[in-house]
Short mmCIF file of C-alpha atoms in Angstrom, two decimals:
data_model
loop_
_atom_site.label_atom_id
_atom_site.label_comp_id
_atom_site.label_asym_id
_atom_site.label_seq_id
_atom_site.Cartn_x
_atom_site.Cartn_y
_atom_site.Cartn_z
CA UNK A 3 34.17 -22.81 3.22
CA UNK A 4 36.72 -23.01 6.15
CA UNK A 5 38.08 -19.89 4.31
CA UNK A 6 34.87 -17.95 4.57
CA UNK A 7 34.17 -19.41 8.34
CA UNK A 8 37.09 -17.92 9.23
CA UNK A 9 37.05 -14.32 8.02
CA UNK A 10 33.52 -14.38 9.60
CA UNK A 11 34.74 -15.23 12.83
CA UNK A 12 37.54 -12.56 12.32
CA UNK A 13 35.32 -9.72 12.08
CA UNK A 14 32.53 -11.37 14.43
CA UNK A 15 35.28 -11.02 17.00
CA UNK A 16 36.82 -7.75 16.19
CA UNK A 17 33.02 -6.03 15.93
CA UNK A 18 32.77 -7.30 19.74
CA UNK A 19 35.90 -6.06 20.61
CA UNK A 20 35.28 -2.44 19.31
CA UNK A 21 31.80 -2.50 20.59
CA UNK A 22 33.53 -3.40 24.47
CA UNK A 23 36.24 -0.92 23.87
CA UNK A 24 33.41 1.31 23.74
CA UNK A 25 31.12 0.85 25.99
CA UNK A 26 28.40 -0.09 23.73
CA UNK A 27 26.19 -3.20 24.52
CA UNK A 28 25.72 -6.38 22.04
CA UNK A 29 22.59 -8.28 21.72
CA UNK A 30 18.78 -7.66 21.60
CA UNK A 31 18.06 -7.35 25.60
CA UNK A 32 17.60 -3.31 25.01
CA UNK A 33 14.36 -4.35 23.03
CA UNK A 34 12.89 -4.30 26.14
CA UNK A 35 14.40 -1.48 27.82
CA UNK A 36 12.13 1.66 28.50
CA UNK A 37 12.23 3.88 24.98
CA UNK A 38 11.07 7.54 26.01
CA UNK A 39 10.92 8.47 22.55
CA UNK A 40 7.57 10.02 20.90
CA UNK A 41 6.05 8.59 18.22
CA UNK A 42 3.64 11.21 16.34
CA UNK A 43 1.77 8.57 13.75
CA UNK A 44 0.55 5.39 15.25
CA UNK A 45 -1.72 2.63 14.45
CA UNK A 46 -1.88 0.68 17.82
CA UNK A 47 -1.58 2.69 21.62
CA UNK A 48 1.70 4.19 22.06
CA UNK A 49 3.34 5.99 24.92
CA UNK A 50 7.19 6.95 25.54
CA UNK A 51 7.06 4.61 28.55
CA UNK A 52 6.73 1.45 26.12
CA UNK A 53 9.50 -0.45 25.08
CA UNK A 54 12.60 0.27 22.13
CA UNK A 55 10.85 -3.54 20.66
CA UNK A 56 7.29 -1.80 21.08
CA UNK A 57 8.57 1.36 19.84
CA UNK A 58 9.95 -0.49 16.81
CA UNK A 59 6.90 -2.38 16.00
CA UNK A 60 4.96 0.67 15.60
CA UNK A 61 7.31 1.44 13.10
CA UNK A 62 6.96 -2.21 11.11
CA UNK A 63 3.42 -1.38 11.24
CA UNK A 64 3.54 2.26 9.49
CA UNK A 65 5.87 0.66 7.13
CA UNK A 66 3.65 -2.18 6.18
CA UNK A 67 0.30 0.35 6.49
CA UNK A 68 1.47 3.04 3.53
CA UNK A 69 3.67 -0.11 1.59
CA UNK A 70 -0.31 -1.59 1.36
CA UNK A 71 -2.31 1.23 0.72
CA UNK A 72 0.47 2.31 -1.89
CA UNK A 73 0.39 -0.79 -3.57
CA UNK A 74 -3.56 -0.87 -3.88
CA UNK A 75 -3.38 2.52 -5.16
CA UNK A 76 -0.20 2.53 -7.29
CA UNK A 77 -1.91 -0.58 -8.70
CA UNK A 78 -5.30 1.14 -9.80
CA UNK A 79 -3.77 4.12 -10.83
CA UNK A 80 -1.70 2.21 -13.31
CA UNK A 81 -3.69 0.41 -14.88
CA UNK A 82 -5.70 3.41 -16.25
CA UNK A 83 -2.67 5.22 -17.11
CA UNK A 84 -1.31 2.08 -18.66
CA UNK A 85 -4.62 1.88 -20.72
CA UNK A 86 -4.49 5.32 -21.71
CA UNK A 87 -1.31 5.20 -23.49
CA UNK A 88 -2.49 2.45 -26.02
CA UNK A 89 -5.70 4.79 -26.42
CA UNK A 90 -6.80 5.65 -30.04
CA UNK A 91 -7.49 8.94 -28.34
CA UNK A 92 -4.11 11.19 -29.17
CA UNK A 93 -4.78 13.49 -26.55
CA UNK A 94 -5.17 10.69 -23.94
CA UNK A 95 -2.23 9.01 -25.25
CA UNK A 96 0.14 11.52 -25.06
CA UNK A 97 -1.31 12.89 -21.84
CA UNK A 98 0.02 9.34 -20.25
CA UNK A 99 3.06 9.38 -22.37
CA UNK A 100 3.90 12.57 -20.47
CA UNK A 101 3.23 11.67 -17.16
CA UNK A 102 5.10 8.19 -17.31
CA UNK A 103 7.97 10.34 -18.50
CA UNK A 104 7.88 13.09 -15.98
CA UNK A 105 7.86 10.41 -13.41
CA UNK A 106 9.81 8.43 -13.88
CA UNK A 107 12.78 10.10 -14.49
CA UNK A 108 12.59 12.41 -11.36
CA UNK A 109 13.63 10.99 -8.08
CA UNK A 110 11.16 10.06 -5.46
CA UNK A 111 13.19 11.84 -3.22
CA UNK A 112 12.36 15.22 -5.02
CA UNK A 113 9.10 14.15 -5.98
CA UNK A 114 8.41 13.94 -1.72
CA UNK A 115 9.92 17.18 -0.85
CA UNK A 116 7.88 18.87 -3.69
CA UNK A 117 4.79 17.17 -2.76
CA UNK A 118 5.78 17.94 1.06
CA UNK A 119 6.95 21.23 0.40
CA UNK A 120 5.11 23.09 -2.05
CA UNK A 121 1.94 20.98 -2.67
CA UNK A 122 0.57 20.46 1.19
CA UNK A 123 2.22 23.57 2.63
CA UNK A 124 0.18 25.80 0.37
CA UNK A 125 -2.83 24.50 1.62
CA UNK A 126 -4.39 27.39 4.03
CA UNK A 127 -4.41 27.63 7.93
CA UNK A 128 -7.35 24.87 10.23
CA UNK A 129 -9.34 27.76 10.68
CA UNK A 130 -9.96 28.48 6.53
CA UNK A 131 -9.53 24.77 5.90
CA UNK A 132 -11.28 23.76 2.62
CA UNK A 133 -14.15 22.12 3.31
CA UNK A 134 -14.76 19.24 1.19
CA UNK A 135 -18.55 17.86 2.71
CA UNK A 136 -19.86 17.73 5.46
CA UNK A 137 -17.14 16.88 8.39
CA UNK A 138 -14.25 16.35 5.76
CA UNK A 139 -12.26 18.98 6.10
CA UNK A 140 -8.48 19.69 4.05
CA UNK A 141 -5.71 22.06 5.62
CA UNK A 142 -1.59 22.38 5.72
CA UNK A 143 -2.05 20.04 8.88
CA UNK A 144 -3.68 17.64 7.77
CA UNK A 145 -6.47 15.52 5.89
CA UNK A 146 -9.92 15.34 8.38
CA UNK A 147 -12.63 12.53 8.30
CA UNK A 148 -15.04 11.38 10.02
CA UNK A 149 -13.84 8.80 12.80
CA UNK A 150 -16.50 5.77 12.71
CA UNK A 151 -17.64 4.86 16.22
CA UNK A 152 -18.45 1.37 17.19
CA UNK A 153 -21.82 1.25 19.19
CA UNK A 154 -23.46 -1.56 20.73
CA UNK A 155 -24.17 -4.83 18.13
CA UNK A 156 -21.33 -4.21 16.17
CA UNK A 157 -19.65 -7.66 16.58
CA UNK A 158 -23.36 -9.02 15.53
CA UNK A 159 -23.03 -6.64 12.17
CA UNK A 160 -19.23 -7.93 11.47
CA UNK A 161 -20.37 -11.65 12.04
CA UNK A 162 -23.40 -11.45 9.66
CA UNK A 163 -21.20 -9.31 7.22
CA UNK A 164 -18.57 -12.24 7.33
CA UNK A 165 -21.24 -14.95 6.74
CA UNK A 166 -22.98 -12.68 3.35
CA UNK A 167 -19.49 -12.61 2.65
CA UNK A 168 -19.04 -16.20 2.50
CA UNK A 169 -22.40 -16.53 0.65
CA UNK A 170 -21.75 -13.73 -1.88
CA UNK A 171 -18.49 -15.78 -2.91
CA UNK A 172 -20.18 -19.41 -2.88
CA UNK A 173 -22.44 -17.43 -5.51
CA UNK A 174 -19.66 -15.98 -7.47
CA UNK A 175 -18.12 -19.86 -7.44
CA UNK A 176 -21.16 -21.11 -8.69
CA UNK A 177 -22.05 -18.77 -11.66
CA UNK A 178 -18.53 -19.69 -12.87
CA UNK A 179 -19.05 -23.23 -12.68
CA UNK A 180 -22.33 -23.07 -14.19
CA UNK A 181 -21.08 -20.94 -16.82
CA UNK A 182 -18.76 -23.83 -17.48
CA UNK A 183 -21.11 -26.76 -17.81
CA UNK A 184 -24.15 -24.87 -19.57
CA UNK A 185 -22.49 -22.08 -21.32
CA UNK A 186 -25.02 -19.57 -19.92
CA UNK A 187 -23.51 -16.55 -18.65
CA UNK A 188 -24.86 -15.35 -15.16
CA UNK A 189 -23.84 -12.12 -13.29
CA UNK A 190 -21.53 -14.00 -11.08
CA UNK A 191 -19.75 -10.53 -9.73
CA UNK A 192 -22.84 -8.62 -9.69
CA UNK A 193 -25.00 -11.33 -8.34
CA UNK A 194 -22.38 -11.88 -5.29
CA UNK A 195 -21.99 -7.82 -4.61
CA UNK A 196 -26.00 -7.64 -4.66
CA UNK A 197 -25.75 -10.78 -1.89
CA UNK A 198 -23.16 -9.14 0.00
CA UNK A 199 -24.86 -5.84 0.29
CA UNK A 200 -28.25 -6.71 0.68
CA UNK A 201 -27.31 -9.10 3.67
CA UNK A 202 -25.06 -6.27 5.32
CA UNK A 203 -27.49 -3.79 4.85
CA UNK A 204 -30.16 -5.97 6.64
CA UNK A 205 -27.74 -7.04 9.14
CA UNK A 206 -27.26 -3.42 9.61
CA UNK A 207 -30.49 -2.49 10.66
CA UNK A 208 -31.08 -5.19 12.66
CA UNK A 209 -28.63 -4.56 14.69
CA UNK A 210 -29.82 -1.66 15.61
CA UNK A 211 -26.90 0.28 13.44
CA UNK A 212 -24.11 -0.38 15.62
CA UNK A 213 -21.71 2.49 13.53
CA UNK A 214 -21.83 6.02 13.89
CA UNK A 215 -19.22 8.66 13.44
CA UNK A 216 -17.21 11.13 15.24
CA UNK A 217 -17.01 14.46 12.97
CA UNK A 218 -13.55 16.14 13.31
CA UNK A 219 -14.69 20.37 15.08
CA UNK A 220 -12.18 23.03 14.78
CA UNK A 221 -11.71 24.19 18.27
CA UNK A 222 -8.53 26.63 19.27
CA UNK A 223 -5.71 26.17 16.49
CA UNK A 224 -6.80 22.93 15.14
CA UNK A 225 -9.80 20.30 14.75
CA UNK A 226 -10.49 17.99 17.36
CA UNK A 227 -12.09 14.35 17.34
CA UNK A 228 -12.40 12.56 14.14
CA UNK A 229 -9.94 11.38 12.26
CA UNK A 230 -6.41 13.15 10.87
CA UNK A 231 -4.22 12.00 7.99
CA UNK A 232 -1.14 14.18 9.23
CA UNK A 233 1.11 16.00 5.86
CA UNK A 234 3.85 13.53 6.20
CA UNK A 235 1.60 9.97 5.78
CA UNK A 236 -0.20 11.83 2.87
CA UNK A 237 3.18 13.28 1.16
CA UNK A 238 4.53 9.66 1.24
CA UNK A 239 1.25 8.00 0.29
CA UNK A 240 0.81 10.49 -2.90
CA UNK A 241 4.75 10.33 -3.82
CA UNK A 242 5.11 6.20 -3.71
CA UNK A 243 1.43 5.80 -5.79
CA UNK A 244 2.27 8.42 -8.31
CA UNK A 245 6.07 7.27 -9.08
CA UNK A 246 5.31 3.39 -8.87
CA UNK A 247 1.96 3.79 -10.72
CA UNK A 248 4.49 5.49 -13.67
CA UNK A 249 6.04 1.82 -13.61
CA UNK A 250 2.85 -0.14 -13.40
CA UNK A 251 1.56 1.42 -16.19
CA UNK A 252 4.21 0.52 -18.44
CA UNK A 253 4.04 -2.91 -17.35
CA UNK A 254 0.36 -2.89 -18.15
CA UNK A 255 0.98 -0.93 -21.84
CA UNK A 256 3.85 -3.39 -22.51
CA UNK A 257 1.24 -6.65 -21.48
CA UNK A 258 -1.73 -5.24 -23.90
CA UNK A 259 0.80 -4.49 -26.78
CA UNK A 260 2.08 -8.38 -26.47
CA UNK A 261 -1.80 -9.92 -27.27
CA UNK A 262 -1.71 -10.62 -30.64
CA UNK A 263 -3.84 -7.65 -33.01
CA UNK A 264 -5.65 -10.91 -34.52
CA UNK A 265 -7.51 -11.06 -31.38
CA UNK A 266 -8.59 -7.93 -31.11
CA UNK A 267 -10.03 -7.87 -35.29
CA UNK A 268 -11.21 -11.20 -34.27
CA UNK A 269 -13.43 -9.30 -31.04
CA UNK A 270 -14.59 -6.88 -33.15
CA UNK A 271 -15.74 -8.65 -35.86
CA UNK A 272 -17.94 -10.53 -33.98
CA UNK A 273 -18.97 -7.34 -32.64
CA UNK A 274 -17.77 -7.08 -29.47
CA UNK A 275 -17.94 -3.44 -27.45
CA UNK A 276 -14.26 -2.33 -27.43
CA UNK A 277 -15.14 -1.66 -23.11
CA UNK A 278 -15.89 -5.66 -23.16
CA UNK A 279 -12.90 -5.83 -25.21
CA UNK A 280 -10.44 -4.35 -23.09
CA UNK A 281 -12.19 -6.57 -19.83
CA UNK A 282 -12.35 -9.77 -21.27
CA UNK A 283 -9.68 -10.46 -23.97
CA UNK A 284 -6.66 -7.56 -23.55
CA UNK A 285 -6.34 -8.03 -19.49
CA UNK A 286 -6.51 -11.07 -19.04
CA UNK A 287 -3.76 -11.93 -21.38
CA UNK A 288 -1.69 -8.59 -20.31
CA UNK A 289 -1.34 -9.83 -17.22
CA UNK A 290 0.65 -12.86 -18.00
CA UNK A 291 3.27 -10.29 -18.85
CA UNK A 292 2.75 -7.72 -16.61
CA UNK A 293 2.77 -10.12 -13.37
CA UNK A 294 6.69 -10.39 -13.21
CA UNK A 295 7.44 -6.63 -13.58
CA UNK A 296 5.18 -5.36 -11.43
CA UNK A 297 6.31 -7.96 -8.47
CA UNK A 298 9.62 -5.98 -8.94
CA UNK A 299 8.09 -2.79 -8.71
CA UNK A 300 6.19 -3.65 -5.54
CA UNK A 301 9.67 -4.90 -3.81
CA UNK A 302 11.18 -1.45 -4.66
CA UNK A 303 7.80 0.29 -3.53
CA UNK A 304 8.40 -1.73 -0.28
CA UNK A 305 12.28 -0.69 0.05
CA UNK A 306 11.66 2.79 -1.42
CA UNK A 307 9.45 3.97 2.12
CA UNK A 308 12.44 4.21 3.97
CA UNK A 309 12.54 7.42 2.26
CA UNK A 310 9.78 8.71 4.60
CA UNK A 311 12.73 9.66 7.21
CA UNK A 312 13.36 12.75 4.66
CA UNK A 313 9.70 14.33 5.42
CA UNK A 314 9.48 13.02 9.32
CA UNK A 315 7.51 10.06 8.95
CA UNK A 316 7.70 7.60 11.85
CA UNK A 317 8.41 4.28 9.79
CA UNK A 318 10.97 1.58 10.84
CA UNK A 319 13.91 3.21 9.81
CA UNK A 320 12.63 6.47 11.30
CA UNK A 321 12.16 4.95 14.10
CA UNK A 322 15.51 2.34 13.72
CA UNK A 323 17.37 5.37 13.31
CA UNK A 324 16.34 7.45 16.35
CA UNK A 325 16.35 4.24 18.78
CA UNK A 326 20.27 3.66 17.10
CA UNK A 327 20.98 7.76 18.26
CA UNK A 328 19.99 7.05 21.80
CA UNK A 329 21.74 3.23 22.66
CA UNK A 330 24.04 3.25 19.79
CA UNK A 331 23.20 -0.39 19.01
CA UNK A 332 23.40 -0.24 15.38
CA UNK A 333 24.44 -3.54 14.29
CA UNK A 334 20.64 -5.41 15.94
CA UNK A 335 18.71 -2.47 14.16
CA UNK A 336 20.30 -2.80 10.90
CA UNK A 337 19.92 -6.68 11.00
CA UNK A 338 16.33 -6.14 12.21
CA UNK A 339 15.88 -3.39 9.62
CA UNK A 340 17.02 -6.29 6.80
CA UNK A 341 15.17 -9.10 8.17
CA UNK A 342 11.45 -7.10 8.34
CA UNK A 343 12.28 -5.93 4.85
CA UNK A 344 13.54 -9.06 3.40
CA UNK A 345 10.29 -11.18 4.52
CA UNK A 346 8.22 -8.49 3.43
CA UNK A 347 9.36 -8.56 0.27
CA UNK A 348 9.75 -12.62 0.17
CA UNK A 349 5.92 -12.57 0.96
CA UNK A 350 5.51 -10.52 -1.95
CA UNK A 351 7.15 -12.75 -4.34
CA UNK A 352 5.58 -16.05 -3.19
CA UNK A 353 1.82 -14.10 -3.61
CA UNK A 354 2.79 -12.73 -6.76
CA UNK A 355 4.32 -15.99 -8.38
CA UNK A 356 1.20 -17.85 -7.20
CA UNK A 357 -0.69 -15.56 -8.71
CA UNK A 358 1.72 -15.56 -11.77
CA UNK A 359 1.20 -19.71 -12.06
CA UNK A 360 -2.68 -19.14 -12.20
CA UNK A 361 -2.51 -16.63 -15.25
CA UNK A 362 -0.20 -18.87 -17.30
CA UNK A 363 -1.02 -20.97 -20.61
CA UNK A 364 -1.12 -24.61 -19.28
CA UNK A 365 0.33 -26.14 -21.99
CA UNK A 366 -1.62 -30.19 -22.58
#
């Protein structure tokens, strides 16, 4: 130990000493220095006059936005293809066989330049953008919605959504319970949804519907108002789902080959649809296997957005790296960089092994 204290004090002191010799200030006070840098993709109001610690948690905040919506997506997405490839159907089989392959063995590095590249920069000009419906339009710049609009009697909307909410899952709680002590099934998902929607939707209109929407209008070279998903947030969105979702799935295909075949004769001898099948007696059981993998898989998904630097992103280490070009500070950034990405994925792993401890055999 006195060892180890000791070589850490070594190069503790020599770092210091190299960072004096040149020039180059130690600590975290630039975090509040002025940054000047732009920021193209933002979630929260951003301006080159706001602070390197401001300009950096816009950053955490694009990382965490497309790590989420990757892992929803990635999630989804492999669970069908996971499904498919224990299909009876060949052709479905082998469809999924081939896309796990493909991949999987590319780099995600490739797969975002090609995606960036090729895919999105063959899409035509704003003014012969593809219209999709009505206000949703598709171009090389960029994926247009229709921005929603907050009117008047919106908080009274959210606050009687949040109390059908509450109602739709003291429902769902009860069918299961009842289902317990009577052995009558009752619709506990559909019941609650029905709840939930009915409640908003009434809500809704008594509120005088609080939401409307902005619809995106080509005007000059591009569409203004609504709102843009630029070509870099989609080319990392589309590369991290498609290449994790070739993982997921074989978690998922691994999980449903582990339930015992007994099972499944057992099912369908009591004639049991193979859909209710699949819902009720393959998943459920898959998932005690599948669980562990796929927390790996979402760490890596986490780590593997720093790749969004390659196609101009603004993440954290886009935005790390440009802040470490201007002050030269790169010993705080890097330490930052590892302690945002280390409780991210620690976060991870606690929800995942909680969830993990609810899906295992309790053995009595």
């Amino acid at each position: 130990m006195v060892v180890v204290i000791a070589i850490l004090y070594v190069l503790f002191s020599n770092t210091q000493e190299n960072l004096a010799i040149r020039g180059i200030e130690s600590g975290f006070a630039f975090l509040g220095h002025e940054a000047g840098l732009p920021i193209g993709d933002s979630l929260i109001d951003y301006s080159p006059t706001r602070s390197y610690g401001y300009a950096f948690l816009v950053g955490i905040l694009n990382t965490l936005f497309v790590s989420v919506l990757a892992i929803v997506f990635s999630t989804l997405l492999g669970i069908v293809i996971g499904v498919a490839r224990v299909s009876r159907n060949w052709l479905l089989a082998r469809g999924a066989a081939i896309y796990v392959e493909t991949l999987r063995n590319l780099p995600l590095l490739l797969t975002l330049f090609f995606i960036y590249t090729v895919v999105l920069a063959a899409l035509p000009h704003p003014r012969d953008a593809i219209a999709l419906s009505d206000g949703v339009f598709l171009s090389k710049r960029g994926f247009y919605l229709p921005r929603p609009v907050a009117e008047d009697g919106i908080g009274l909307f959210l606050g009687a959504s949040a109390v059908a909410l509450v109602l739709a899952v003291m429902f769902w709680r009860w069918a299961k319970s009842y289902k317990v002590r009577t052995g009558r099934s009752v619709s506990g998902l559909r019941g609650a949804l029905a709840i939930f929607l009915a409640l908003s939707g009434l809500a809704f209109l008594a509120s005088g519907q609080p939401l409307t929407s902005e619809l995106p209008v080509y005007q000059g070279f591009n569409f203004k108002g609504g709102l843009s998903i630029k070509p870099e947030f989609a080319s990392l969105l589309i590369g991290l789902v498609l290449y994790t979702a070739a993982y997921v799935a074989e978690n998922v295909r691994s999980g449903i080959q582990s339930v015992h075949a007994g099972q499944i004769e057992a099912a369908n001898a009591l004639g049991v649809s193979s859909g209710v099948v699949t819902r009720m007696v393959l998943l459920p059981q898959a998932l005690r296997v599948t669980i562990p993998a796929t927390t790996n898989d979402y760490a890596s998904l986490v780590k593997n957005s720093s790749l969004a630097v390659a196609i101009g992103y603004p993440d954290m280490v886009s935005v790390g790296g440009t802040i470490i070009g201007q002050n030269g500070q790169a010993i705080e950034i890097i330490a930052m960089w590892m302690a945002v990405y280390l409780t991210i994925n620690l976060i991870i792993s606690l929800g995942m092994n909680m969830l993990n401890a609810r899906v295992q055999l309790v053995e009595r």
